[in-house]
mmCIF file of C-alpha atoms and ligand atoms in Angstrom:
data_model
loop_
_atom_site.group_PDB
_atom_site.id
_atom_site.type_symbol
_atom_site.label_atom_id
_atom_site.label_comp_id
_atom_site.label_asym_id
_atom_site.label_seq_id
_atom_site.Cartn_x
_atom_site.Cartn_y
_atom_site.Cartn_z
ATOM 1 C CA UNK T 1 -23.625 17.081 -0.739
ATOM 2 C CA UNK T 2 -19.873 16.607 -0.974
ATOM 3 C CA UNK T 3 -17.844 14.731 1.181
ATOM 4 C CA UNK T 4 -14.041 13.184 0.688
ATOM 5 C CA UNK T 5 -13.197 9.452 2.022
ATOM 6 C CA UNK T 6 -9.968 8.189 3.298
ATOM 7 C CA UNK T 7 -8.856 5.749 4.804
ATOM 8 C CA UNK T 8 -5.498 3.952 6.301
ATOM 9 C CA UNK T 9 -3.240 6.916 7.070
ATOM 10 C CA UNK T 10 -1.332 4.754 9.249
ATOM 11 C CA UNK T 11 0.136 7.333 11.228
ATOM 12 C CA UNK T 12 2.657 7.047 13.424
ATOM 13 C CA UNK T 13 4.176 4.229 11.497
ATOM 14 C CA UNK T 14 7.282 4.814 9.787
ATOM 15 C CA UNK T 15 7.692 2.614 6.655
ATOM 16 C CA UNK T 16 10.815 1.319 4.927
ATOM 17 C CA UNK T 17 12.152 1.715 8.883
ATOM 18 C CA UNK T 18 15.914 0.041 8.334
ATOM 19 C CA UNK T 19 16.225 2.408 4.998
ATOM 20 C CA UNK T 20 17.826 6.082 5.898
ATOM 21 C CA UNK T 21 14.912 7.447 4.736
ATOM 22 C CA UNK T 22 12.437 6.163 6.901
ATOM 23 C CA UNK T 23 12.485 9.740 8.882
ATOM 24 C CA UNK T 24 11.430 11.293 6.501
ATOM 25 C CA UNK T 25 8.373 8.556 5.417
ATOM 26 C CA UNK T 26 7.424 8.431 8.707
ATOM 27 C CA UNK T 27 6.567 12.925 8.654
ATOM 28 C CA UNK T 28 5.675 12.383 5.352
ATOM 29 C CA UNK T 29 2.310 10.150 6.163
ATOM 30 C CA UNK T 30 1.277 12.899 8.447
ATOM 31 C CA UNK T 31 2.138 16.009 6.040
ATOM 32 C CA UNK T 32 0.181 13.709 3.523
ATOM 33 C CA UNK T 33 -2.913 14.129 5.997
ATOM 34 C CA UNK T 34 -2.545 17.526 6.418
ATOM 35 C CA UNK T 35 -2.517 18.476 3.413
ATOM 36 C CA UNK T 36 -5.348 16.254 2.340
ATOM 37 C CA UNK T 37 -7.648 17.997 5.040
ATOM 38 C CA UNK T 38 -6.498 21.094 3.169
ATOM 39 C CA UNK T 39 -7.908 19.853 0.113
ATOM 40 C CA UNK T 40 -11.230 19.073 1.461
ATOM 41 C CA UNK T 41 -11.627 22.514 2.525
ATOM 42 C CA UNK T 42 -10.393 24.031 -0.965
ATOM 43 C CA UNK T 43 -12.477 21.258 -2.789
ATOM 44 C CA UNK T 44 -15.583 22.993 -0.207
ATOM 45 C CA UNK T 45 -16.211 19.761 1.403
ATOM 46 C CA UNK T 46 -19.279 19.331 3.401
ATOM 47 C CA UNK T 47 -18.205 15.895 5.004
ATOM 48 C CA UNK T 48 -14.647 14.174 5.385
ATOM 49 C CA UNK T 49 -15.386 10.085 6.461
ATOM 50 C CA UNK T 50 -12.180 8.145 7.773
ATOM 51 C CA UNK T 51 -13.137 4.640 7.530
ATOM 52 C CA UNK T 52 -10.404 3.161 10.110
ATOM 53 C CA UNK T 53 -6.526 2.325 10.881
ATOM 54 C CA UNK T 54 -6.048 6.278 10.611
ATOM 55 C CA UNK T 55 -3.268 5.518 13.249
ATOM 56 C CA UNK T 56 -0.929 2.570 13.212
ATOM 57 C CA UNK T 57 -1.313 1.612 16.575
ATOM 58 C CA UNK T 58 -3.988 3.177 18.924
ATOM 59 C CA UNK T 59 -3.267 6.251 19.514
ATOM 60 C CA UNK T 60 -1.885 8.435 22.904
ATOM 61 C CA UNK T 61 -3.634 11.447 23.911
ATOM 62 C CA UNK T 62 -0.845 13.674 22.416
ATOM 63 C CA UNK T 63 -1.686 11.916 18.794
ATOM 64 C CA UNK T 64 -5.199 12.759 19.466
ATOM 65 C CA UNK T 65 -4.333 16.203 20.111
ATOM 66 C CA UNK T 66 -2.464 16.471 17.013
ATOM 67 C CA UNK T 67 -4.974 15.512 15.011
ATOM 68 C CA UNK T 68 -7.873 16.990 16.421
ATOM 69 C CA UNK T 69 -5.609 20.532 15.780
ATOM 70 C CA UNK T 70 -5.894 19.670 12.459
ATOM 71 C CA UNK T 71 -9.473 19.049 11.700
ATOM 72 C CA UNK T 72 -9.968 21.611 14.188
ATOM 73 C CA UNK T 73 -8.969 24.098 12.350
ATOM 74 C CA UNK T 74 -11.350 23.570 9.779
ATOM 75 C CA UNK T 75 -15.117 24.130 11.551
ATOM 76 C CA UNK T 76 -17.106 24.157 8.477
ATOM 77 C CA UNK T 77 -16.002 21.092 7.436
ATOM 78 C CA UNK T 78 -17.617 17.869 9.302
ATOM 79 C CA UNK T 79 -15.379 14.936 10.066
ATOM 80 C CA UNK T 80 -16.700 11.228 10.811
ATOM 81 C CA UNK T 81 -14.138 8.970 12.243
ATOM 82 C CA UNK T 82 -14.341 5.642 13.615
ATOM 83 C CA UNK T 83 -10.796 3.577 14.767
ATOM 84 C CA UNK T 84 -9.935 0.030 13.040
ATOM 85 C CA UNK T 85 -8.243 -2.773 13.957
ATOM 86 C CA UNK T 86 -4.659 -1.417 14.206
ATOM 87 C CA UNK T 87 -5.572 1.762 15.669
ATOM 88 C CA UNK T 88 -8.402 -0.393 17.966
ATOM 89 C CA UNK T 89 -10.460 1.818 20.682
ATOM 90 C CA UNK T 90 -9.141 -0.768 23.591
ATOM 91 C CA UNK T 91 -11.051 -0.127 26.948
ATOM 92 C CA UNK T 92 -8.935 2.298 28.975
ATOM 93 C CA UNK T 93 -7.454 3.822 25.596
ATOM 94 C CA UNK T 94 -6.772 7.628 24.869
ATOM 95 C CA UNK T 95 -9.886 7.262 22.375
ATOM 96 C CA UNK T 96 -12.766 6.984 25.040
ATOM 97 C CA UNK T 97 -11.829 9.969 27.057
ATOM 98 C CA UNK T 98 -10.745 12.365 24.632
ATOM 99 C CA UNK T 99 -13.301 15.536 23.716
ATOM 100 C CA UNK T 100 -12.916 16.567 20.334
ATOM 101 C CA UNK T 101 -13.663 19.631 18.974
ATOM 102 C CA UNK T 102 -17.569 19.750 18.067
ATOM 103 C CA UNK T 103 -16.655 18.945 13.720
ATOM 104 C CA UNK T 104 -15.354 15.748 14.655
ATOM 105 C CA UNK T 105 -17.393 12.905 15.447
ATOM 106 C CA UNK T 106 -16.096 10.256 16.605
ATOM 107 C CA UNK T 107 -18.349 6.495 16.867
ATOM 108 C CA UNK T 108 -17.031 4.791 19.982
ATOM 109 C CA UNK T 109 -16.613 0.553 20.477
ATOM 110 C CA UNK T 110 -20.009 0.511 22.129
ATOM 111 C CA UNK T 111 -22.251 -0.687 19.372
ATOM 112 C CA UNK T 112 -23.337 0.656 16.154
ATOM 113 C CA UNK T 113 -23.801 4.525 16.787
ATOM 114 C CA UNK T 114 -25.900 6.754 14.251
ATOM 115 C CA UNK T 115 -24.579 10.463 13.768
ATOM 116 C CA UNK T 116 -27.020 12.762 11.957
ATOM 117 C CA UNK T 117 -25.675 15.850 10.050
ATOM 118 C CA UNK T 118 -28.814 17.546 10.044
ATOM 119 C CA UNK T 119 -27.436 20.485 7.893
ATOM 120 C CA UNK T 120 -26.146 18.555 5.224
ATOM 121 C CA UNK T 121 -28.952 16.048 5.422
ATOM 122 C CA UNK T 122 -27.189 13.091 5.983
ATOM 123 C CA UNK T 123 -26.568 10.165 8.714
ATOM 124 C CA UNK T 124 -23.567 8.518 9.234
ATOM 125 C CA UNK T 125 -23.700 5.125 10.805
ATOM 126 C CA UNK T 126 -20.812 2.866 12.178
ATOM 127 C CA UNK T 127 -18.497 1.591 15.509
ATOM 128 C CA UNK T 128 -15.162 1.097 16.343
ATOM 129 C CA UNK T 129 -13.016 -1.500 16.717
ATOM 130 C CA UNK T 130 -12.274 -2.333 20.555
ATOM 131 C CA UNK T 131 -10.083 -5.240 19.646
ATOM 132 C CA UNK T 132 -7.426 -5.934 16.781
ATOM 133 C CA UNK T 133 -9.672 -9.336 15.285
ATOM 134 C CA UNK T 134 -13.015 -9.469 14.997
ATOM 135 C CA UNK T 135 -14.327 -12.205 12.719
ATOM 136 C CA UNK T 136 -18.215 -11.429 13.289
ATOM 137 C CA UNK T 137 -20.058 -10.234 9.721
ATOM 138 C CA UNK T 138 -21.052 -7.203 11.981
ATOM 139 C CA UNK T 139 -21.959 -5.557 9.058
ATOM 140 C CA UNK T 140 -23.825 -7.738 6.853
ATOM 141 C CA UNK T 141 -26.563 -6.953 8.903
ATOM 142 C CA UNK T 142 -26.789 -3.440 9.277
ATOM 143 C CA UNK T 143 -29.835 -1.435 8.310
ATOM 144 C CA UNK T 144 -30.326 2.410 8.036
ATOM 145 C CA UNK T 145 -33.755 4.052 9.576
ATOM 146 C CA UNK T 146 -35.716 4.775 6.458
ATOM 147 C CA UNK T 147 -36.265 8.767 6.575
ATOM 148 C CA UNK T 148 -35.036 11.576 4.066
ATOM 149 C CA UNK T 149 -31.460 11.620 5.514
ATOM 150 C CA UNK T 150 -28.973 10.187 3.117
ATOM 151 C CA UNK T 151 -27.346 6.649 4.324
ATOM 152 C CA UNK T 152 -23.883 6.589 5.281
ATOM 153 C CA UNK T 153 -21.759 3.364 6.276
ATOM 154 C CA UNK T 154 -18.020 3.542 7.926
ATOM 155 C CA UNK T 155 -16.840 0.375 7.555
ATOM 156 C CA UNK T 156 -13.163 -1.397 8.350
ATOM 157 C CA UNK T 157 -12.783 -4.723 7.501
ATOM 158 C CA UNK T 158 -13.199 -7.305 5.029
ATOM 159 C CA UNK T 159 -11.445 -10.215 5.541
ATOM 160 C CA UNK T 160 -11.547 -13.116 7.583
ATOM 161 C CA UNK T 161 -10.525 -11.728 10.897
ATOM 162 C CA UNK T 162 -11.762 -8.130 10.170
ATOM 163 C CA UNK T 163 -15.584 -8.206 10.190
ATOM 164 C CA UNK T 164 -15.890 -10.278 6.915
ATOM 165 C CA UNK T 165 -18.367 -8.657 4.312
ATOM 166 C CA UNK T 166 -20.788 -9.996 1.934
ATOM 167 C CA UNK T 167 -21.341 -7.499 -1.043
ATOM 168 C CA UNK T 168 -24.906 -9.093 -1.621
ATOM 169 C CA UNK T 169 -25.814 -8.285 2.093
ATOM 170 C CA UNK T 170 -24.086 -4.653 1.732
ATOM 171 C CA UNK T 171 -25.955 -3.910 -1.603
ATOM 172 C CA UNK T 172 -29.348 -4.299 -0.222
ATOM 173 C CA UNK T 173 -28.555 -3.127 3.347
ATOM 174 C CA UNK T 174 -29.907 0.112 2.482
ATOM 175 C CA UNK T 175 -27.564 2.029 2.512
ATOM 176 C CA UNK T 176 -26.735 4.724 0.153
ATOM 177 C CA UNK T 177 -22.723 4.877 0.288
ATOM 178 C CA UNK T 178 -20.557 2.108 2.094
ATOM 179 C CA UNK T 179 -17.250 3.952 2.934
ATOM 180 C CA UNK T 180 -14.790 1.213 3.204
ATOM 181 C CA UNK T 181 -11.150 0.999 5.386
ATOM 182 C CA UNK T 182 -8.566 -1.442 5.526
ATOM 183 C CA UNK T 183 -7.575 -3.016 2.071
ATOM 184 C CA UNK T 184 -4.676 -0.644 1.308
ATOM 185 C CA UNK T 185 -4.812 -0.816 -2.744
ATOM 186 C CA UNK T 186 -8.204 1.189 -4.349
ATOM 187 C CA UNK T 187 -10.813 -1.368 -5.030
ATOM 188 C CA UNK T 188 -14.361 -1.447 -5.852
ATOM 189 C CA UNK T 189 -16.307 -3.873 -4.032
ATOM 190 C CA UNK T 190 -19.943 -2.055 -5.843
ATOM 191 C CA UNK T 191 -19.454 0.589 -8.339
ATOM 192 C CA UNK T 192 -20.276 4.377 -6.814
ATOM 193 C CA UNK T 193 -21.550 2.529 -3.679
ATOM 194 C CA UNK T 194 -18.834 0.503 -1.572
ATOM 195 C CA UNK T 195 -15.495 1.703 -2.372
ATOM 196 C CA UNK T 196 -11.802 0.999 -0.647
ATOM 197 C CA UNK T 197 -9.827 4.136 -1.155
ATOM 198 C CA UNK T 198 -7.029 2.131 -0.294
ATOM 199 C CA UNK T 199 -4.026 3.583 1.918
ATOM 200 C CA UNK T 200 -4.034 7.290 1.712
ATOM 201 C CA UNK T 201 0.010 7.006 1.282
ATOM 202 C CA UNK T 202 1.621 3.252 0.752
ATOM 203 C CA UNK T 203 3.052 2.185 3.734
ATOM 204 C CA UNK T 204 4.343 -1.303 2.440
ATOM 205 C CA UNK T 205 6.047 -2.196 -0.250
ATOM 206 C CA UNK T 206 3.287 -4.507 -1.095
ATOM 207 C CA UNK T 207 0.810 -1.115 -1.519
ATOM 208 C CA UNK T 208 1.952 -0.955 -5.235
ATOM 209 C CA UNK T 209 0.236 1.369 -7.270
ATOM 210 C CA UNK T 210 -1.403 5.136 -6.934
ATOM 211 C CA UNK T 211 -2.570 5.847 -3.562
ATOM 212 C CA UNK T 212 -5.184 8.981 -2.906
ATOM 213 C CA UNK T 213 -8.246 9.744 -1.717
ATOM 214 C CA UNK T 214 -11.830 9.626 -3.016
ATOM 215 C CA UNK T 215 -14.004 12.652 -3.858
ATOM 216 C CA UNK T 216 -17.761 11.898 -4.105
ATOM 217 C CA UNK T 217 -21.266 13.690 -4.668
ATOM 218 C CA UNK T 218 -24.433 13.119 -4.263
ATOM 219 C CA UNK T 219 -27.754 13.309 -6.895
ATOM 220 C CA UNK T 220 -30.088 12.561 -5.007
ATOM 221 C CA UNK T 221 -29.548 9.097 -3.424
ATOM 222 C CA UNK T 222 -26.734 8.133 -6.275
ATOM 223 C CA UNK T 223 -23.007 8.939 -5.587
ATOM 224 C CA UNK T 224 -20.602 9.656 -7.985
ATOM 225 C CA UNK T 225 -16.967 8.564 -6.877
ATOM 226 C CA UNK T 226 -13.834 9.646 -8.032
ATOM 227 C CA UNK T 227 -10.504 9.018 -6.722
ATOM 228 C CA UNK T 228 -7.807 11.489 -6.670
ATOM 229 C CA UNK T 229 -3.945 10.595 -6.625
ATOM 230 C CA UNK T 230 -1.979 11.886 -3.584
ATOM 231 C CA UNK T 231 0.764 9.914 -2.050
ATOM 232 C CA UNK T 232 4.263 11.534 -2.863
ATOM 233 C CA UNK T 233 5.161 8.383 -3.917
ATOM 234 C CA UNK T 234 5.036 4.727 -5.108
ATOM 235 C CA UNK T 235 6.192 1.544 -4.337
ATOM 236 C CA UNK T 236 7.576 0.169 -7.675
ATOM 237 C CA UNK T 237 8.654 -3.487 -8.495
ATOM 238 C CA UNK T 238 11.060 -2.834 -11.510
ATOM 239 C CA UNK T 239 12.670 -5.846 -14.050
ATOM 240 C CA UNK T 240 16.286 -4.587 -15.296
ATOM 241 C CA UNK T 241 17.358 -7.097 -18.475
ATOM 242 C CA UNK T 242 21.498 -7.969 -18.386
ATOM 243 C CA UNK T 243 22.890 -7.973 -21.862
ATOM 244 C CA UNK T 244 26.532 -9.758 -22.024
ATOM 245 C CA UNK T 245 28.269 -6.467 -23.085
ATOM 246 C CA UNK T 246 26.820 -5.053 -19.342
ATOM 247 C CA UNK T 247 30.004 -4.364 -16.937
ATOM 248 C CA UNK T 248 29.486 -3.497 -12.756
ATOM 249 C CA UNK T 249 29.336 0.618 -13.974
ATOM 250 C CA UNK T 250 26.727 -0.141 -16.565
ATOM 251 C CA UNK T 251 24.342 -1.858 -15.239
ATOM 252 C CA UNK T 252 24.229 0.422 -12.217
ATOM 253 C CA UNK T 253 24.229 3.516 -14.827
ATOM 254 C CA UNK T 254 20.978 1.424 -16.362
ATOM 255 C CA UNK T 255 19.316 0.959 -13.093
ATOM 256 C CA UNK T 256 19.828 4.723 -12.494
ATOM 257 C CA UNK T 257 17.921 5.734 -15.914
ATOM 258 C CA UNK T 258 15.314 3.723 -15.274
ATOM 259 C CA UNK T 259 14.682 4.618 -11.800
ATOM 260 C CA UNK T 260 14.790 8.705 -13.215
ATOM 261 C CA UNK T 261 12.452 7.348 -16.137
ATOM 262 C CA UNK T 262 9.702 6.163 -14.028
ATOM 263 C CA UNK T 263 10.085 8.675 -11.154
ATOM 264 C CA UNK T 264 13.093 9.639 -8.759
ATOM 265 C CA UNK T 265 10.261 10.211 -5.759
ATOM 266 C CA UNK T 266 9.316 6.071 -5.971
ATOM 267 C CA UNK T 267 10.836 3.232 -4.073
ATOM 268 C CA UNK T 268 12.106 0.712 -5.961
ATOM 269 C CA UNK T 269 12.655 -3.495 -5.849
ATOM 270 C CA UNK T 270 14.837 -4.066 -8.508
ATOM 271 C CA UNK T 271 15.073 -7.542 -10.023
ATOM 272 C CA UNK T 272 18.108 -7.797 -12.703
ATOM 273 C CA UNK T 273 17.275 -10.397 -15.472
ATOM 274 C CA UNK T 274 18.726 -11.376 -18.780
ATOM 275 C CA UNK T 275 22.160 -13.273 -19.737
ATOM 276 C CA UNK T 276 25.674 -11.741 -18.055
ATOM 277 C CA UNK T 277 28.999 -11.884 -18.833
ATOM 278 C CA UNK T 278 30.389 -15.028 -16.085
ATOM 279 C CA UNK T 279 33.125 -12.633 -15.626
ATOM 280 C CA UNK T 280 31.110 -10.051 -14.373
ATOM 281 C CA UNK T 281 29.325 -9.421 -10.706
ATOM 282 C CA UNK T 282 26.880 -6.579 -10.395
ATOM 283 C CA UNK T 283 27.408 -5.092 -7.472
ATOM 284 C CA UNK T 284 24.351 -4.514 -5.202
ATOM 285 C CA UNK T 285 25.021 -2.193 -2.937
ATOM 286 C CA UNK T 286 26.528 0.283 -6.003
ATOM 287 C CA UNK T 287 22.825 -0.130 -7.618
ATOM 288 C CA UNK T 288 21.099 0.340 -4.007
ATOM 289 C CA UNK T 289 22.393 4.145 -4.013
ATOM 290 C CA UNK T 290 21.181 5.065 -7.543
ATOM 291 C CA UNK T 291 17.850 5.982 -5.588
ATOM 292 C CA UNK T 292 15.447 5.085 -2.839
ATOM 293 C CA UNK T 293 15.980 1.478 -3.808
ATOM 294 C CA UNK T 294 14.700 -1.105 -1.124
ATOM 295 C CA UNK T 295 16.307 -4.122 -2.754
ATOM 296 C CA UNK T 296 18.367 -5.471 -5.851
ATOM 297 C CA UNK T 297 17.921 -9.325 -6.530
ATOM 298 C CA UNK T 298 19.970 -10.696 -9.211
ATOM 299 C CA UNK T 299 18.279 -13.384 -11.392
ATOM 300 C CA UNK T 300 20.572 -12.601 -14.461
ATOM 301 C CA UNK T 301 22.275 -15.434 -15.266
ATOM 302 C CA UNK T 302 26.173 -16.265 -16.858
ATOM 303 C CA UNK T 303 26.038 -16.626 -20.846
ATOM 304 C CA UNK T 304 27.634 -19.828 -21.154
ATOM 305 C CA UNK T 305 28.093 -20.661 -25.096
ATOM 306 C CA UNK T 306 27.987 -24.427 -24.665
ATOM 307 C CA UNK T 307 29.511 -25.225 -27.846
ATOM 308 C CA UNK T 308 32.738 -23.253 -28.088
ATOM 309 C CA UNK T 309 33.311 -24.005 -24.366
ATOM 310 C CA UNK T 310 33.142 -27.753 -24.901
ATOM 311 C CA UNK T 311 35.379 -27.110 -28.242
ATOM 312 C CA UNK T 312 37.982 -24.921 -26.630
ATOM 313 C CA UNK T 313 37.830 -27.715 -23.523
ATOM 314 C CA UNK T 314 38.043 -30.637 -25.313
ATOM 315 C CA UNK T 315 39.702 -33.330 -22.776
ATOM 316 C CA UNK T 316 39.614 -30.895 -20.021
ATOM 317 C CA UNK T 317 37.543 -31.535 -16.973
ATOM 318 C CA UNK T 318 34.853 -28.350 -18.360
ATOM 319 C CA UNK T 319 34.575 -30.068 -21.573
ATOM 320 C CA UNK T 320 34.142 -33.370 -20.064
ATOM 321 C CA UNK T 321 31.657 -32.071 -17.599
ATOM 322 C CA UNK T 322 29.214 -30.473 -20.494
ATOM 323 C CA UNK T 323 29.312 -33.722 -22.203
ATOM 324 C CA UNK T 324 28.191 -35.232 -19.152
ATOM 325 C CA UNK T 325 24.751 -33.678 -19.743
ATOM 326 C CA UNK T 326 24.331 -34.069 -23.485
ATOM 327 C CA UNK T 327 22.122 -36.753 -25.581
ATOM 328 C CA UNK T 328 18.848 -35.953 -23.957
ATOM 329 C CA UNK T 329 16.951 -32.969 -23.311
ATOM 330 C CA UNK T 330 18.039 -31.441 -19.969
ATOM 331 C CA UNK T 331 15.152 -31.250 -16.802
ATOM 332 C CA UNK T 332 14.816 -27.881 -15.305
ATOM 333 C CA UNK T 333 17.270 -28.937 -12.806
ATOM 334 C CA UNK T 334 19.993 -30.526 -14.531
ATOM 335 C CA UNK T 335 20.063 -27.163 -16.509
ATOM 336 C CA UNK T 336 21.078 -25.765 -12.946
ATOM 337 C CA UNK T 337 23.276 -28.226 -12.067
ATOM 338 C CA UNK T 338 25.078 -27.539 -15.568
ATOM 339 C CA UNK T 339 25.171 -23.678 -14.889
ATOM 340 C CA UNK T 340 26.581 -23.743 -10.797
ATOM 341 C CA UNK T 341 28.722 -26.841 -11.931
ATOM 342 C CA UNK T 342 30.275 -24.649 -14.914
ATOM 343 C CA UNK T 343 30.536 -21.297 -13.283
ATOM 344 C CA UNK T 344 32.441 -22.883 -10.379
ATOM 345 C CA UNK T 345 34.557 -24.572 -12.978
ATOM 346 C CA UNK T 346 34.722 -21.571 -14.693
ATOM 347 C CA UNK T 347 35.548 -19.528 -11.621
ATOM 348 C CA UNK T 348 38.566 -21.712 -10.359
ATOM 349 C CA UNK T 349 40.185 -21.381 -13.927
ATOM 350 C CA UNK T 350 40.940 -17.933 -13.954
HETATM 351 MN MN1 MN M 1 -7.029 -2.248 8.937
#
């Protein structure tokens, strides 16, 4: 048996919202989807599990719709979905009424339903979320029926106020694939067994890193797992170094190669280190537009040469003010207090 895993799709959210590309990221996440349901059918998938939060907030009947069009379309392709904590099946919401086509199952808030795919020979076991916390292990002790069917778990959760869960308890639970939702970077919690695929697309600009799906196949009761990159697109936390010689145009020319370097499709935090010129300002805003660049912080700081200042300033209030600080080795924040002191000195002399 085959069967893909995703989880997190978040749709209906619409990241980076105050950036003028957040139109565009908010379609994305659900062309993303699409075109991962695609895959499953070129890949030949027998199964497609999504393991919670595949909506940001639980969803209308017209979402619903939407999406059961989608996996609709594709009959010969099972789909197992339950709803996490953001996308929660609330009493009275869209989720508990809606009929879905007969590929798509999906395993309401009222306890821990069991789904048998009798073709494939497997069962898929799981429930919903019918509130946004719940801080019950509700999974730690789950057991499949021992028969010939292979053992599937849809799980959300994870943390503290999403169903906490103990890897010891999931490892001899019985079952033979724990497919995890919620933690939105990739992670292994057992190797080929219980797997995060992490956010099918980042959503955050904490969701660093390669976002995809997993691909996995049976031998027997093993699994092999492999995860397949996705996403159009990273977040990307990215360290700029200031020389002195940098002017405004420069450093935003800089910024720009880099950001083409690692990829023109990623979003960017920029942090600017190194030593400046303490004539020179980068400008911010000029470095936003060199790409899809969420941020610019500045932690370069003025190259003060201490010596030839306090030489050239002899007498004068700068030269007075560096000797102020000299014959003992400077704290953390007197060496502050020397570089705001001087670059406000600095600043009224020209
Ligand atoms: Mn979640």
């Amino acid at each position: 048996m085959r069967f893909m895993h995703i989880a997190d799709v978040h749709l209906g959210c619409t990241p980076d919202g105050r950036c003028e590309w957040a139109g565009e990221r908010k379609r994305e996440l659900w062309e993303t989807f699409r075109d991962t349901v695609s895959d499953a059918a070129k890949m030949k998938m027998d199964l497609v599990l999504i393991a919670g939060d595949l909506f940001h907030h639980t969803p209308d009947e017209t979402q619903l719709r939407e999406v059961n069009y989608l996996l609709g379309s594709y009959p010969e392709i099972c789909f197992a979905v339950i709803a996490g904590n953001h996308d929660c099946c609330s009493p009275g919401s869209a989720w508990e009424t809606f009929e879905f086509a007969p590929n798509i199952a999906f395993l309401g808030r009222e306890g821990v339903e069991c789904i048998r795919f009798a073709a494939i020979g497997c069962e898929v076991y799981g429930f919903s979320y019918d509130r946004p916390q719940i801080t019950k292990a509700r999974y730690d002790s789950l057991h499949p029926e021992k028969n010939e069917f292979f053992h599937i778990l849809l799980a959300h959760g994870g943390d503290r106020e999403h169903i906490p869960i103990d890897a010891g308890a999931l490892e001899k639970s019985g079952f033979d694939y724990i497919a995890l939702g919620h933690i939105h970077k990739p992670t292994v919690i057992l190797p080929q067994k219980a797997v995060y695929p992490g956010a099918l697309s980042p959503i955050d600009a904490a969701d660093e890193g390669p976002h995809g799906y997993l691909v996995c196949e049976t031998h027997g009761s093993q699994v092999s797992v492999r995860f397949v990159r996705k996403a159009a697109r990273e977040y990307v936390t990215m360290t700029v170094t200031a020389t002195e010689e940098d002017t405004v145009f420069s450093m935003r020319d800089k910024v720009e190669n880099a950001v083409m370097s690692r990829g023109a499709e990623n979003i960017y935090r920029v942090f600017i280190s190194g030593q400046r010129d303490p004539a020179v300002q980068f400008d911010r805003d000029l470095i936003r537009q060199t790409g899809m660049v969420l941020d610019v912080q500045d932690n370069s700081v003025p190259a003060l040469h201490l010596e030839e200042l306090k030489e050239s300033c002899r007498g004068q209030l700068i030269g007075m003010y560096i000797e102020s600080f000299e014959g003992h080795e400077r704290s953390p924040v007197e060496e502050k207090a020397l570089q705001y002191g001087l670059e406000a000195l600095l600043a009224g002399r020209s």
